[in-house]
XYZ file of C-alpha atoms in Angstrom:
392
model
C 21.990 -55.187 85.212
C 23.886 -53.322 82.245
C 22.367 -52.336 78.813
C 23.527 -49.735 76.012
C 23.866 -45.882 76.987
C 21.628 -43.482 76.346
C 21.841 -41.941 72.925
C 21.214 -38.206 71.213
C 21.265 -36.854 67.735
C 23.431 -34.179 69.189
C 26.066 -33.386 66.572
C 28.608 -32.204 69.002
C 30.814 -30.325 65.904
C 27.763 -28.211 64.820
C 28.753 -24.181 64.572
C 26.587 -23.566 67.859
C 27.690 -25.910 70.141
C 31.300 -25.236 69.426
C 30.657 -21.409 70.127
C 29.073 -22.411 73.293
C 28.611 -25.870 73.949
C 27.502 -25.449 77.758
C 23.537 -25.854 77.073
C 24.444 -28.936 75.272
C 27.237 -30.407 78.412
C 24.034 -29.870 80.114
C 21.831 -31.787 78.342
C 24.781 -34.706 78.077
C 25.451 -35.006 81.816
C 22.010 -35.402 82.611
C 21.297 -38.110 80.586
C 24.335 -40.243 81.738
C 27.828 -40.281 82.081
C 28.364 -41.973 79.155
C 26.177 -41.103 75.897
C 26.362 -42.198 72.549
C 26.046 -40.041 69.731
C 25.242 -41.626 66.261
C 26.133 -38.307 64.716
C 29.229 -38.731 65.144
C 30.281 -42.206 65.488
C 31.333 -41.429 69.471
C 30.808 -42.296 72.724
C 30.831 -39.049 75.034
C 32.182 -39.384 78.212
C 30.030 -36.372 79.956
C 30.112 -36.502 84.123
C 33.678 -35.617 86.277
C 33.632 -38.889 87.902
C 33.376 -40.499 84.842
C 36.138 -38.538 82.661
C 38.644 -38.795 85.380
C 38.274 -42.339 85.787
C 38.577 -42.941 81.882
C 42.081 -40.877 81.876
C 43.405 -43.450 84.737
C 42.580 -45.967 82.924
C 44.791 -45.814 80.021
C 44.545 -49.560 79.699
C 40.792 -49.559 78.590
C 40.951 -45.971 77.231
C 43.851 -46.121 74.739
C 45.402 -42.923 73.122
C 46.998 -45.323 70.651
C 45.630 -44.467 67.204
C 42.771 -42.646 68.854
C 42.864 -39.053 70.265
C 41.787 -37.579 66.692
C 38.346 -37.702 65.302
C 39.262 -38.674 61.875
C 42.110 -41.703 60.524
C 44.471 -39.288 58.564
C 45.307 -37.275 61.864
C 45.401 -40.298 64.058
C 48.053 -41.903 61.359
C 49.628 -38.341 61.389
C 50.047 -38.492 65.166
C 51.608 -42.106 65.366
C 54.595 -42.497 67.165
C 53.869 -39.106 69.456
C 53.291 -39.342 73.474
C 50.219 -37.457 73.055
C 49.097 -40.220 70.760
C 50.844 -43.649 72.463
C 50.176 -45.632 75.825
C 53.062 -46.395 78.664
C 55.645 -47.730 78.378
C 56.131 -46.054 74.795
C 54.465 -43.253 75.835
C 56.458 -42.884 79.009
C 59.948 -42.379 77.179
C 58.820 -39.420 74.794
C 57.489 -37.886 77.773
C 60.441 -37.904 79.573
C 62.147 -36.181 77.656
C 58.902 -33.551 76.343
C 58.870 -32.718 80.082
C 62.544 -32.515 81.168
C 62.714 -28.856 80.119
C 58.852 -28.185 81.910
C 60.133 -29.682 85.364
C 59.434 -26.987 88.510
C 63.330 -26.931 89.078
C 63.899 -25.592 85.162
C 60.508 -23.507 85.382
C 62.249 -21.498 88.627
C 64.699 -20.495 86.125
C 62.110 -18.927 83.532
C 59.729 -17.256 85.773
C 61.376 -13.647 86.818
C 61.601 -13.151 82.437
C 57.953 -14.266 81.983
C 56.636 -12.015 85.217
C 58.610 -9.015 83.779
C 57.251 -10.306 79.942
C 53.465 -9.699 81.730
C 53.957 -6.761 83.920
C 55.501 -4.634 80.871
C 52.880 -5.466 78.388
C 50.218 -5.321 80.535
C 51.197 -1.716 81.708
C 51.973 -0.879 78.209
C 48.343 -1.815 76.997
C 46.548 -0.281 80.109
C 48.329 2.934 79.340
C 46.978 2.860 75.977
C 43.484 2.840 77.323
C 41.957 0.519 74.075
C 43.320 -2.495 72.574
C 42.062 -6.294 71.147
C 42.572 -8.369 74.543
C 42.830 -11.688 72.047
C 46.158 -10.264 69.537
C 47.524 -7.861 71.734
C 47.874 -9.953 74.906
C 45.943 -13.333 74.854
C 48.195 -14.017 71.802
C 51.394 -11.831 71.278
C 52.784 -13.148 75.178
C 52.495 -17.019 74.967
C 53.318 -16.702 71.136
C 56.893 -14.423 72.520
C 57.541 -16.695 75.153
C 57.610 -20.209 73.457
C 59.163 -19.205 70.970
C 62.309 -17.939 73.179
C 61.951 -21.097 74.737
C 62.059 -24.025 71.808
C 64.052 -21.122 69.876
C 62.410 -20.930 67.384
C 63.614 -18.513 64.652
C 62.604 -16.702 61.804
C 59.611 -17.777 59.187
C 58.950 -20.450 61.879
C 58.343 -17.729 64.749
C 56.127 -15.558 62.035
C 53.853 -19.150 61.289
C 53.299 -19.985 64.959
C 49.793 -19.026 65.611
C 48.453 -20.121 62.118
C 50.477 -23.919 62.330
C 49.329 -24.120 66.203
C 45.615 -23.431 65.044
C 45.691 -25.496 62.627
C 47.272 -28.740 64.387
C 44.737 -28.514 66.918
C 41.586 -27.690 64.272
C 42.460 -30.981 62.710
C 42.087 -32.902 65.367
C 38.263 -32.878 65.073
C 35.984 -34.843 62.828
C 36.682 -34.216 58.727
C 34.789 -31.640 58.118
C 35.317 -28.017 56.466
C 37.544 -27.082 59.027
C 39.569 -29.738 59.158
C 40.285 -30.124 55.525
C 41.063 -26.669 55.379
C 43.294 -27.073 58.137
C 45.104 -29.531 56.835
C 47.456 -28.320 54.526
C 48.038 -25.387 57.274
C 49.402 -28.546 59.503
C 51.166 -30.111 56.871
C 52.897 -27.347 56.563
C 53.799 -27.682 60.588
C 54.248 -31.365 59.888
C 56.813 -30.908 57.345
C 58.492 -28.753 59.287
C 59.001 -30.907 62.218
C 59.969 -33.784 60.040
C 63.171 -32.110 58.421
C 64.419 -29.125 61.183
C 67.734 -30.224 62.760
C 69.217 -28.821 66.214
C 70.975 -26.048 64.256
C 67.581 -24.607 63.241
C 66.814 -23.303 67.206
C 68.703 -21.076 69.055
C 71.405 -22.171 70.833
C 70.838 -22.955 74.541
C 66.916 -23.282 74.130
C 64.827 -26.180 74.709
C 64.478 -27.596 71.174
C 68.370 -28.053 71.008
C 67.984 -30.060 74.093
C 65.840 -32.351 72.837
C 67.869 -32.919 69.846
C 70.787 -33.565 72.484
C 68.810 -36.026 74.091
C 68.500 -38.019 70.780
C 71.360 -37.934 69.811
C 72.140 -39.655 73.308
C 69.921 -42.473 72.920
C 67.753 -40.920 75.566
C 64.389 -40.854 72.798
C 64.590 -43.035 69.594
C 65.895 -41.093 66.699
C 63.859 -39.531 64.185
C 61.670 -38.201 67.418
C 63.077 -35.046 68.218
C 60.858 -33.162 65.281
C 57.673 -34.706 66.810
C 58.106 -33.724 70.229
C 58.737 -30.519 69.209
C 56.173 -30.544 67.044
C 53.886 -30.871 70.596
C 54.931 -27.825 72.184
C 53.849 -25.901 69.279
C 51.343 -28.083 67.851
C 48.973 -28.875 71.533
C 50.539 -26.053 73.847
C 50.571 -22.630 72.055
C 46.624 -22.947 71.093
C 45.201 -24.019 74.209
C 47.362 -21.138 76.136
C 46.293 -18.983 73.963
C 42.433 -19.919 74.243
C 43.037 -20.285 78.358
C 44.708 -16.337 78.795
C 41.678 -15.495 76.685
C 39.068 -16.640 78.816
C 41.194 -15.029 82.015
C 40.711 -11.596 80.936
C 36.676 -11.761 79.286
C 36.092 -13.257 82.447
C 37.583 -10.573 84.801
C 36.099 -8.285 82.715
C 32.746 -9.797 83.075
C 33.465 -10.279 86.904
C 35.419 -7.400 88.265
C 34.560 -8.266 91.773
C 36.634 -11.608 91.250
C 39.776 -9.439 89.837
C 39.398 -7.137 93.329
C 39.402 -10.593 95.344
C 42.948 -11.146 93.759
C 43.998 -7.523 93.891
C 43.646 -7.756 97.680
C 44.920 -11.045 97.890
C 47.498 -11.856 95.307
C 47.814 -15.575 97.047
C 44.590 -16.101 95.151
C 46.217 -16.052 91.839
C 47.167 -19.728 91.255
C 43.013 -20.426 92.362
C 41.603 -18.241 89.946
C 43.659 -19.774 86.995
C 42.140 -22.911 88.405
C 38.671 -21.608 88.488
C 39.049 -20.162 85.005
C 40.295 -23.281 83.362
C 37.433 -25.212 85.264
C 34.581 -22.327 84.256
C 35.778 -22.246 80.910
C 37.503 -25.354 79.190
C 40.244 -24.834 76.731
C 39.851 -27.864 75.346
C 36.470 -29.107 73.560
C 36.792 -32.775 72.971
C 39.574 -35.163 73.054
C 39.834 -38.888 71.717
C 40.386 -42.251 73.154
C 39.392 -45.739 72.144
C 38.456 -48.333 73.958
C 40.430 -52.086 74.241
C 37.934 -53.976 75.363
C 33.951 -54.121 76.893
C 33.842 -51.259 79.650
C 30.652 -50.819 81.798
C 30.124 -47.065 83.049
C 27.143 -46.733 85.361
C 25.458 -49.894 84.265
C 25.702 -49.175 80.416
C 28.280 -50.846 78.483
C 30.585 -49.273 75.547
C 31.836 -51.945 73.181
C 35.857 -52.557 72.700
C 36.536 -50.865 69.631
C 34.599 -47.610 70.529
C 35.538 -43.918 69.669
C 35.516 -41.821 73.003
C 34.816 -38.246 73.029
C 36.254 -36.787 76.764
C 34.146 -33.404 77.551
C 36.039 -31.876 79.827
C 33.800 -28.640 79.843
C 31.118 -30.759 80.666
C 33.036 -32.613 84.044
C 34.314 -29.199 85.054
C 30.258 -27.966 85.185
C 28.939 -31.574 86.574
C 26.886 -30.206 89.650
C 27.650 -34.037 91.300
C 31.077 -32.752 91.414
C 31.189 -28.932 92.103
C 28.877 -26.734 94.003
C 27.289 -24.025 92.215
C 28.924 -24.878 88.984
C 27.711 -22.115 86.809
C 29.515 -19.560 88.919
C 32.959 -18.108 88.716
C 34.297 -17.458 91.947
C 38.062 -17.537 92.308
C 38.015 -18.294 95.940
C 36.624 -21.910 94.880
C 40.340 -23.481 93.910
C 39.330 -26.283 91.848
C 42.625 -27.888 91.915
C 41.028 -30.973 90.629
C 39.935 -29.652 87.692
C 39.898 -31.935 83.926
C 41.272 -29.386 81.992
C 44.805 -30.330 82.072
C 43.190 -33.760 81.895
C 45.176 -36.538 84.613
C 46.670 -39.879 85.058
C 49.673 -40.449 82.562
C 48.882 -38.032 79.938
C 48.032 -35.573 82.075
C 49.479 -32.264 79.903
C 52.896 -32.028 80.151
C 53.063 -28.526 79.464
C 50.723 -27.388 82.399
C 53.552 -25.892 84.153
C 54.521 -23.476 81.856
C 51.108 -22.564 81.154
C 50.462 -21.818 84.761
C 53.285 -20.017 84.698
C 52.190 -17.833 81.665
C 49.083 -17.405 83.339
C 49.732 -16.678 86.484
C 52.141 -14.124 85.302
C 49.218 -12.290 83.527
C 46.492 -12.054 86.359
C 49.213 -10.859 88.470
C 49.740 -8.123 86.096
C 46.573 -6.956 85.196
C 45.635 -7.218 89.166
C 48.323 -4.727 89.204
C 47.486 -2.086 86.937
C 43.675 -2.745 85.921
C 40.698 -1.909 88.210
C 38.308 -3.007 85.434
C 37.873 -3.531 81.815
C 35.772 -1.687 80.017
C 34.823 -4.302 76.808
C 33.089 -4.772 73.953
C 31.599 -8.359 72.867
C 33.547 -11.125 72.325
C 33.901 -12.803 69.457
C 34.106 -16.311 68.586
C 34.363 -18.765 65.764
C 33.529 -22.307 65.581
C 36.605 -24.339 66.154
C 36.361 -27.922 66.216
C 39.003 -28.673 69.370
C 39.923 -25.400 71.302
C 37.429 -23.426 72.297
C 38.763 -19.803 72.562
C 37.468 -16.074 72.096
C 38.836 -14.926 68.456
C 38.161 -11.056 69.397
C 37.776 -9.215 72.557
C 37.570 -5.186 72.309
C 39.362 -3.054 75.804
C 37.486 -0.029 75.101
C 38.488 1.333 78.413
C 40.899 0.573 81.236
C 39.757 1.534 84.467
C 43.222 1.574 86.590
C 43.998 0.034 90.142
């Protein structure tokens, strides 16, 4: 027997469930896997088995048109992998992820372990620092920008364009129309830099290469860059973040991996599952899907929680708990199936580079509150005060 899902008058863009939206997940996942919320004109897909399903099924779950919460982004996005379905989306990801392969990754990680180890050192010596600008944000910042090569006013804009071209990705609301000219900004960029505006030998003049080859259709090479900065520096950002206000909260976890650096790529994985980068992310449906009985009309906005999957108690044991022998290698926050995040390589990379470092040199943080601000897509800490560093 199927009927309509359960609905709420959650709004799930309101200031306090963006600063902590884990009471609401909750609330969401017990209801149902799917829930509709009026508010905002979506259905939310809430329970692991549920999401994870949903991005397999890119035939009923389109990114087409859909992965924004508002038409001016989605018509902004058009013609992007991150915003098409196979096979169009296949070709722009070849070539977004022939620079992010393991066998070209080997070749970067030696300069982004030393990148990690120096700076970490560096700011444990110091004794008190902000965790968010001087590490969270100054490494990943340094080390895509050596990699796309980008130069100049476009390495000094980074962090502002990459908020902004994930802030208006939400619903149109203050944020986003603030945002907005921020990411045109980005936009405009992308649409007119050529291969002689990146370094030589970095990743954005390979992309250009591979247009001018026939390898993506022309006129694409802006937009794909336009993803590394535009989805990958943000969510990095928000992920290396969370690493370090989490060790700091749970020093017993950072002595696991001290004594056991093989633990390292499992406690990335247990940080991105504790604490999702990633809010909300769009799809639409093609046609009539039933999801536990309950049926979301063809046509339907799709809200993907993937905070809410990575805490679904059907799923993991314990959920509430950060314990970084628990290796959640299945975790949503990379998302799966074909548009699984092309980047996730280099951000394991970046992050894994980090822990290793501060497992290194840091016994425990010594830290003030966190700060954050409502942000309508990645959820990240926006301040984080070292106010002393215990060493190893």
């Amino acid at each position: 027997m199927t009927g309509s899902p359960p609905a709420t008058d959650l709004d799930l863009f309101a200031d306090d469930v963006l600063v902590d939206p884990y009471p609401s997940y909750a609330d969401l996942c017990e209801l149902g896997g799917v829930v509709h919320l009026p508010s905002n004109d979506v259905y939310a897909l809430t329970r692991y088995d549920t999401i994870r399903a949903a991005l397999r099924d890119w035939e009923s779950f389109s990114s087409a048109g859909a992965i924004g919460f508002n038409p001016a982004v989605n018509e902004a996005l058009e013609g992007t992998s991150l915003a098409s379905d196979p096979p169009v989306h296949t070709r722009l990801r070849a070539t977004l992820t022939a620079n992010l392969s393991p066998r070209a990754l080997r070749g970067l990680k030696d300069g982004i372990d030393a990148k990690a180890d120096n700076l970490v050192e560096k700011l444990a010596a110091q004794g008190s620092f902000d965790a968010i600008d001087a590490l969270a944000r100054a490494f990943p910042l340094e080390v895509v920008a050596d990699l796309i090569g980008f130069t100049g006013h476009v390495r000094d804009n980074m962090l502002r364009w990459g908020q902004a071209a994930m802030q208006v990705i939400g619903p149109m609301n203050q944020r986003t129309a603030e945002s907005f000219p921020i990411a045109g900004e980005l936009y405009g960029w992308c649409s007119e830099v050529t291969a002689e505006d990146l370094a030589p030998d970095s990743v954005g003049r390979g992309i250009f290469e591979a247009e001018a080859r026939g390898d993506i259709p022309s006129g694409t090479a802006g937009h794909i860059i336009h993803q590394y900065l535009g989805a990958g520096v943000d969510t990095t950002i928000a992920a290396i973040g969370n690493l370090v206000a989490l060790f700091a909260a749970h020093p017993g976890q950072l002595s696991l991996v001290r004594a056991d650096p093989s633990l390292v790529p499992a406690a990335f994985n247990e940080v991105l599952r504790y604490w999702a980068p990633v809010h909300a992310w769009g799809r639409r449906t093609t046609r009539d899907v039933d999801i536990d009985g309950a049926v979301v009309p063809a046509g339907s906005r799709i809200a993907l929680l993937f905070g809410a999957g990575n805490r679904d108690p059907r799923h993991y044991e314990n959920p509430g708990e950060f314990l970084v022998r628990r290796n959640p290698v299945d975790h949503l926050s990379f998302g799966y199936g074909p548009h699984g995040c092309a980047g996730q390589g280099l951000a394991r990379l970046e992050a894994h580079a980090v822990i290793q470092a501060l497992s290194r040199h840091v016994g425990r943080l010594v830290v003030g509150p966190e700060v954050r601000v409502p942000s309508n897509i990645t959820r990240s800490i926006d301040a984080l005060p070292v106010l002393e560093v215990v060493p190893a």
